[in-house]
Short mmCIF file of C-alpha atoms in Angstrom, two decimals:
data_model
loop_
_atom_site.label_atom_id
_atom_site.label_comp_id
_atom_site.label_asym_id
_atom_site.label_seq_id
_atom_site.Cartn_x
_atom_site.Cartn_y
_atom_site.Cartn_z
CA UNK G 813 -34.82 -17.75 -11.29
CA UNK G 814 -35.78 -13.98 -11.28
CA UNK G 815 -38.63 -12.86 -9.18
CA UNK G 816 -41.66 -10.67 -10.38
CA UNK G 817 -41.85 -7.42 -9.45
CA UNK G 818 -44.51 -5.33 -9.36
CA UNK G 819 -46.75 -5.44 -12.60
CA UNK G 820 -45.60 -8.82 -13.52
CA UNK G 821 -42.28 -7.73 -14.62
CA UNK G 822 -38.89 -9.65 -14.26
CA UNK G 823 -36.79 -8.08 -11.79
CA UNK G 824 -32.54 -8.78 -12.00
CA UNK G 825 -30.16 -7.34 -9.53
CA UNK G 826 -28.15 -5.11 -10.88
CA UNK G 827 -24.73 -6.20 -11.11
CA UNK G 828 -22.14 -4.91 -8.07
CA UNK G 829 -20.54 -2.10 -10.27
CA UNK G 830 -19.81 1.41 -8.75
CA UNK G 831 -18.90 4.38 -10.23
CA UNK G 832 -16.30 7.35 -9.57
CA UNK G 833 -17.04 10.04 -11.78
CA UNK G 834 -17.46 8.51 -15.27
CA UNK G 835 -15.08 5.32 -14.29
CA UNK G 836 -16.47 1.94 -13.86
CA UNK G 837 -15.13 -0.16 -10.98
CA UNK G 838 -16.41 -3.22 -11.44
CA UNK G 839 -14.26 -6.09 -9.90
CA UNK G 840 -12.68 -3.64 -8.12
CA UNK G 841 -15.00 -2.41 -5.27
CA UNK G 842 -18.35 -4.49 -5.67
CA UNK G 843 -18.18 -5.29 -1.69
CA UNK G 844 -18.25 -9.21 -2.26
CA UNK G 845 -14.65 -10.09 -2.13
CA UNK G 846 -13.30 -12.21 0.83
CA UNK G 847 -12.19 -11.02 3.70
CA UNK G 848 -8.12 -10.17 3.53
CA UNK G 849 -7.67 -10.52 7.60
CA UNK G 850 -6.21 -6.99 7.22
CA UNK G 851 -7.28 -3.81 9.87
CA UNK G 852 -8.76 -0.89 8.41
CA UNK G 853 -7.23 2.32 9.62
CA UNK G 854 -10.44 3.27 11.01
CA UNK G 855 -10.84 -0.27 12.88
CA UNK G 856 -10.03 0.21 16.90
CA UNK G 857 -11.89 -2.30 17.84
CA UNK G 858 -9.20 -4.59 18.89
CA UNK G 859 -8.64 -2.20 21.55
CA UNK G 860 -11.28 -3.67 24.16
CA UNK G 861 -9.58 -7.24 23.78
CA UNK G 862 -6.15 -6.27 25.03
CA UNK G 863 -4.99 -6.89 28.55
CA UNK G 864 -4.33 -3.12 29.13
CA UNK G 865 -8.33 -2.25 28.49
CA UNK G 866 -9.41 -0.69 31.65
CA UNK G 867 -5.84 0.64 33.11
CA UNK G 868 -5.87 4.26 34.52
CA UNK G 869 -4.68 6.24 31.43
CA UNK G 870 -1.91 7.81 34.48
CA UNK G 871 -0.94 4.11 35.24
CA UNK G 872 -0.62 3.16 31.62
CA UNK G 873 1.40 5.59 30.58
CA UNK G 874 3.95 4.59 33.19
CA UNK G 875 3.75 1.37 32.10
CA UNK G 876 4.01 1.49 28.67
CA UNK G 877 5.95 4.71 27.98
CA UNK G 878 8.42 4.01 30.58
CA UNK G 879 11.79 5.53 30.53
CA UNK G 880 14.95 3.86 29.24
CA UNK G 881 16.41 2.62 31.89
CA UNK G 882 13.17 1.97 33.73
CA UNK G 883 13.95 -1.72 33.74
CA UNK G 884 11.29 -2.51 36.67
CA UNK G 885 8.38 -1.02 34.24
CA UNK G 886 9.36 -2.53 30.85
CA UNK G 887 9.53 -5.66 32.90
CA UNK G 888 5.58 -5.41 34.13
CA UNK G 889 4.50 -4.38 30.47
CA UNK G 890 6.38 -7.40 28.47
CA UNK G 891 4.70 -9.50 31.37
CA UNK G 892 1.28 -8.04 30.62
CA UNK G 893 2.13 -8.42 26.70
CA UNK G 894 2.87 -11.90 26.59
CA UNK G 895 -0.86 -13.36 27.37
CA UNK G 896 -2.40 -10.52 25.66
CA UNK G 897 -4.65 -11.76 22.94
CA UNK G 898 -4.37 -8.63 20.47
CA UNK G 899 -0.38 -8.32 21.03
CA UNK G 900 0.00 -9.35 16.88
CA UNK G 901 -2.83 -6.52 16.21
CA UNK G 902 -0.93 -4.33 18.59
CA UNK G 903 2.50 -4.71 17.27
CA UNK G 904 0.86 -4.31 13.50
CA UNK G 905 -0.45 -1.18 14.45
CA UNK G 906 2.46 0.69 15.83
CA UNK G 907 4.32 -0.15 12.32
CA UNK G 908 1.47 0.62 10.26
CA UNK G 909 1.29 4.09 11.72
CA UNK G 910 5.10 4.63 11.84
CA UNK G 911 4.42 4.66 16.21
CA UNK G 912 7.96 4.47 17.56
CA UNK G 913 7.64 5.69 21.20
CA UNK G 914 6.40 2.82 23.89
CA UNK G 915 6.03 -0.32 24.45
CA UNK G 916 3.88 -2.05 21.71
CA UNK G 917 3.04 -5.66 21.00
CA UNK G 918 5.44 -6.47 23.82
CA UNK G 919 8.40 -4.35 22.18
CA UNK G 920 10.27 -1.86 23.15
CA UNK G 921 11.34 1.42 20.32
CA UNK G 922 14.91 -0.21 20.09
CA UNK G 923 13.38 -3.81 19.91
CA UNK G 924 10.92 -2.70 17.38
CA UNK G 925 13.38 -0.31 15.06
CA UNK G 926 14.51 -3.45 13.01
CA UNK G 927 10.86 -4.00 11.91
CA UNK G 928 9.74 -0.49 11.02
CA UNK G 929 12.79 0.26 8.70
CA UNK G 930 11.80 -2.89 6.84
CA UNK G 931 7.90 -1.58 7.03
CA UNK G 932 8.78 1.05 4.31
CA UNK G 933 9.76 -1.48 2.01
CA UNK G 934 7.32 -4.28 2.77
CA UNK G 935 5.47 -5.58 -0.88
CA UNK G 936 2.45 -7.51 0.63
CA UNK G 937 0.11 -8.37 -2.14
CA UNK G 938 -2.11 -9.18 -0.11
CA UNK G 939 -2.82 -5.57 0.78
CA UNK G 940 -2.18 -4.00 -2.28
CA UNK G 941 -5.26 -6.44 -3.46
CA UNK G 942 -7.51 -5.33 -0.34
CA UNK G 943 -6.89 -1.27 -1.39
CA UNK G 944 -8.29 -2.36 -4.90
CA UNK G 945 -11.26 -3.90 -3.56
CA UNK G 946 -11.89 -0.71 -1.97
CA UNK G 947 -10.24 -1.67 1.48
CA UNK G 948 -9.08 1.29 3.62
CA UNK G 949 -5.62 -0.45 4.40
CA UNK G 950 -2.15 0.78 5.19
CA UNK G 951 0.46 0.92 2.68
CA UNK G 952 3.86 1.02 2.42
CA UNK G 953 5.83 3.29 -0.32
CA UNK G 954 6.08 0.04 -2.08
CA UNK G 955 2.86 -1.25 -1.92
CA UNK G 956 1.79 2.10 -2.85
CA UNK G 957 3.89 2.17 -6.18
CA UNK G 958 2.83 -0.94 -7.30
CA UNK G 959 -0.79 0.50 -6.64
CA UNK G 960 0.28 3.79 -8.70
CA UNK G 961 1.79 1.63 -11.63
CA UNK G 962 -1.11 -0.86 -11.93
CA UNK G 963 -3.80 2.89 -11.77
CA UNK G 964 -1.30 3.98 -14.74
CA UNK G 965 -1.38 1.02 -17.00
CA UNK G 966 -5.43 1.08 -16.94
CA UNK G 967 -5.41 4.87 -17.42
CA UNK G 968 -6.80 6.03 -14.21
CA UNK G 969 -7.82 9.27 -13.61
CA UNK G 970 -5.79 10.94 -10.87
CA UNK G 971 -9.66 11.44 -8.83
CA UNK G 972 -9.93 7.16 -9.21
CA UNK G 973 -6.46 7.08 -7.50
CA UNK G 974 -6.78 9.17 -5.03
CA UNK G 975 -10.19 8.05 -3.43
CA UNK G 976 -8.46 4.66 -3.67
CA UNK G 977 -5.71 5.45 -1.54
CA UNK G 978 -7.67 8.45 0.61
CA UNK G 979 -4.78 10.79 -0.72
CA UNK G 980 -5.33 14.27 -1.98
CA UNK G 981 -5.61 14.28 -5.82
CA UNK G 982 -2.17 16.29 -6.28
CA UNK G 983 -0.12 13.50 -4.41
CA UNK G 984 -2.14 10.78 -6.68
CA UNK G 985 -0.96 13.28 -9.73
CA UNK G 986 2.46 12.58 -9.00
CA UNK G 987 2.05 9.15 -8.18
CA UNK G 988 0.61 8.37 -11.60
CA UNK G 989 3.06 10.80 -13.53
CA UNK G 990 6.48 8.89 -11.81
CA UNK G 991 4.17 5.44 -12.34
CA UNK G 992 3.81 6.23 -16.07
CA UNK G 993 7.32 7.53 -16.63
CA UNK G 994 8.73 4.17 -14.70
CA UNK G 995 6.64 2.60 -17.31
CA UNK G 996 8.03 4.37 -20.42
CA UNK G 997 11.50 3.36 -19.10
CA UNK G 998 10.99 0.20 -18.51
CA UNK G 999 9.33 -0.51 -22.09
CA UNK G 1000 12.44 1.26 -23.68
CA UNK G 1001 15.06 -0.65 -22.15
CA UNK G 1002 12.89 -4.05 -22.97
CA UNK G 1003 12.55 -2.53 -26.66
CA UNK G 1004 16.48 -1.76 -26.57
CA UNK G 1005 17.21 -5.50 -25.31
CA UNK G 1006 14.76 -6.99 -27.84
CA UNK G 1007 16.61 -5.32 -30.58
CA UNK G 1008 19.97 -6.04 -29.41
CA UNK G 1009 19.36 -9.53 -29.15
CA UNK G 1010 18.11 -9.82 -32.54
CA UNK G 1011 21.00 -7.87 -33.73
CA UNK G 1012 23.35 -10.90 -31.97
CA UNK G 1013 24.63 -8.06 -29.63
CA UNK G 1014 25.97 -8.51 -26.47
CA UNK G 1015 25.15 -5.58 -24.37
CA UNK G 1016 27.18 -6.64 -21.74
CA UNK G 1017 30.40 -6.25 -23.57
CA UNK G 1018 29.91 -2.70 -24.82
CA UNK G 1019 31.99 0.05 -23.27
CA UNK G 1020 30.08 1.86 -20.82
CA UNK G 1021 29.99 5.21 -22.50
CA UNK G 1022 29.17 8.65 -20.61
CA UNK G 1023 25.96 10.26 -22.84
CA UNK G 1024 25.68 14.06 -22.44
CA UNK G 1025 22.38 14.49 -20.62
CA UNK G 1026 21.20 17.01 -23.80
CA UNK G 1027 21.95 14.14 -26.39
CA UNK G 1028 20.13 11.67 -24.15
CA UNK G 1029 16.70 14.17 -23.57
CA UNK G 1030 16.77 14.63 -27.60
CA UNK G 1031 16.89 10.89 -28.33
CA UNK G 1032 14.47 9.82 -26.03
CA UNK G 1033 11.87 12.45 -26.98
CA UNK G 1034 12.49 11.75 -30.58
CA UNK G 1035 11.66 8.02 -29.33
CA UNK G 1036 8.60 8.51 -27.51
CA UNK G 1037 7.41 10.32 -30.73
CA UNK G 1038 7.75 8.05 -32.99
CA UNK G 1039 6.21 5.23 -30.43
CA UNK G 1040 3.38 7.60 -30.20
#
């Protein structure tokens, strides 16, 4: 039931829509959306809860940037790890910000190599749905193409992208222009399958013919026309 405001008038929330320039965002950032579980860049919070809060910044970097064969020292930091409460947060965080030197979440660089080379090709929805709700979440290259791709098929403006992903608004530029052309492809070679299986063709048995990269630029510009 809407309350009066003053003079007797009905008063109605607005509804939770921002604006970037001249572009709507509504259902995109309107601050209501659950929470994802997911750090913010900007959160250090978790800091104060680990077991290492407190240590001598000398004795901690002993401790957790020990040397190689500093067995005696890796030793006393996995201990330490093992009960600490943010170790999950910790570990997170060194992949998240590419950190490969120390001892984080209880692993060592070599222990946690494995995990960052899969990092870069991590596709976690559930962060690329947190950065469209406005979330200030790392991404990987990905996660960030899907976000390009799904900016390109709504017609963002390369400003929209790039205050979404806190990128500068000639990186979002190229984002959306590789997005768009991934796009084009992808529509062709659906249009070229469609056809072909109307036709009764098999593409699968045709020879696999070598098309001079002139021929090629001609046709497809002549076919973008005419889908224009």
């Amino acid at each position: 039931m809407p309350c009066l405001a003053r003079h007797g008038r009905p008063w109605r929330r607005a509804p939770a829509t921002r604006h970037i320039g001249a572009l709507p965002l509504r259902n995109i950032t309107p601050g209501d959306h659950p929470l994802s579980g997911l750090r913010g860049l900007a959160d250090h919070s978790w800091h104060q809860r680990g077991r290492c809060h407190g240590l001598d910044p000398a004795t901690a970097d002993r401790l957790f940037f020990p040397g190689p064969r500093n067995r005696a020292a890796i030793a006393r930091a996995k201990q330490m790890c093992s009960t600490c409460p943010v170790r999950q947060l910790c570990l997170t965080t060194a992949l998240d910000t590419d950190t490969k030197e120390g001892i984080w979440g209880g692993l060592t660089e070599a222990e946690r190599r494995p995990f960052h080379e899969k990092a870069e090709h991590r596709l976690d929805y559930a962060r690329i749905h947190a950065v469209l709700n406005g979330r200030d979440i790392r991404l990987s290259a990905a996660e960030r193409n899907t976000v390009a791709r799904h900016a390109a098929s709504r017609n963002w403006s390369p400003r929209h992208l790039a205050r979404l992903l806190r990128v500068n608004i000639e990186w979002a530029s190229d984002l959306l222009r590789e997005a768009r052309q991934d796009i084009t492809y992808r529509d062709l070679c659906w249009a070229v399958h469609q056809q072909a299986e109307e036709d009764g063709i098999d593409l699968t048995d045709l020879p696999n013919v070598e098309v001079p990269p002139q021929r090629h630029t001609h046709e497809l510009v002549e076919e973008l026309r005419e889908a224009a």
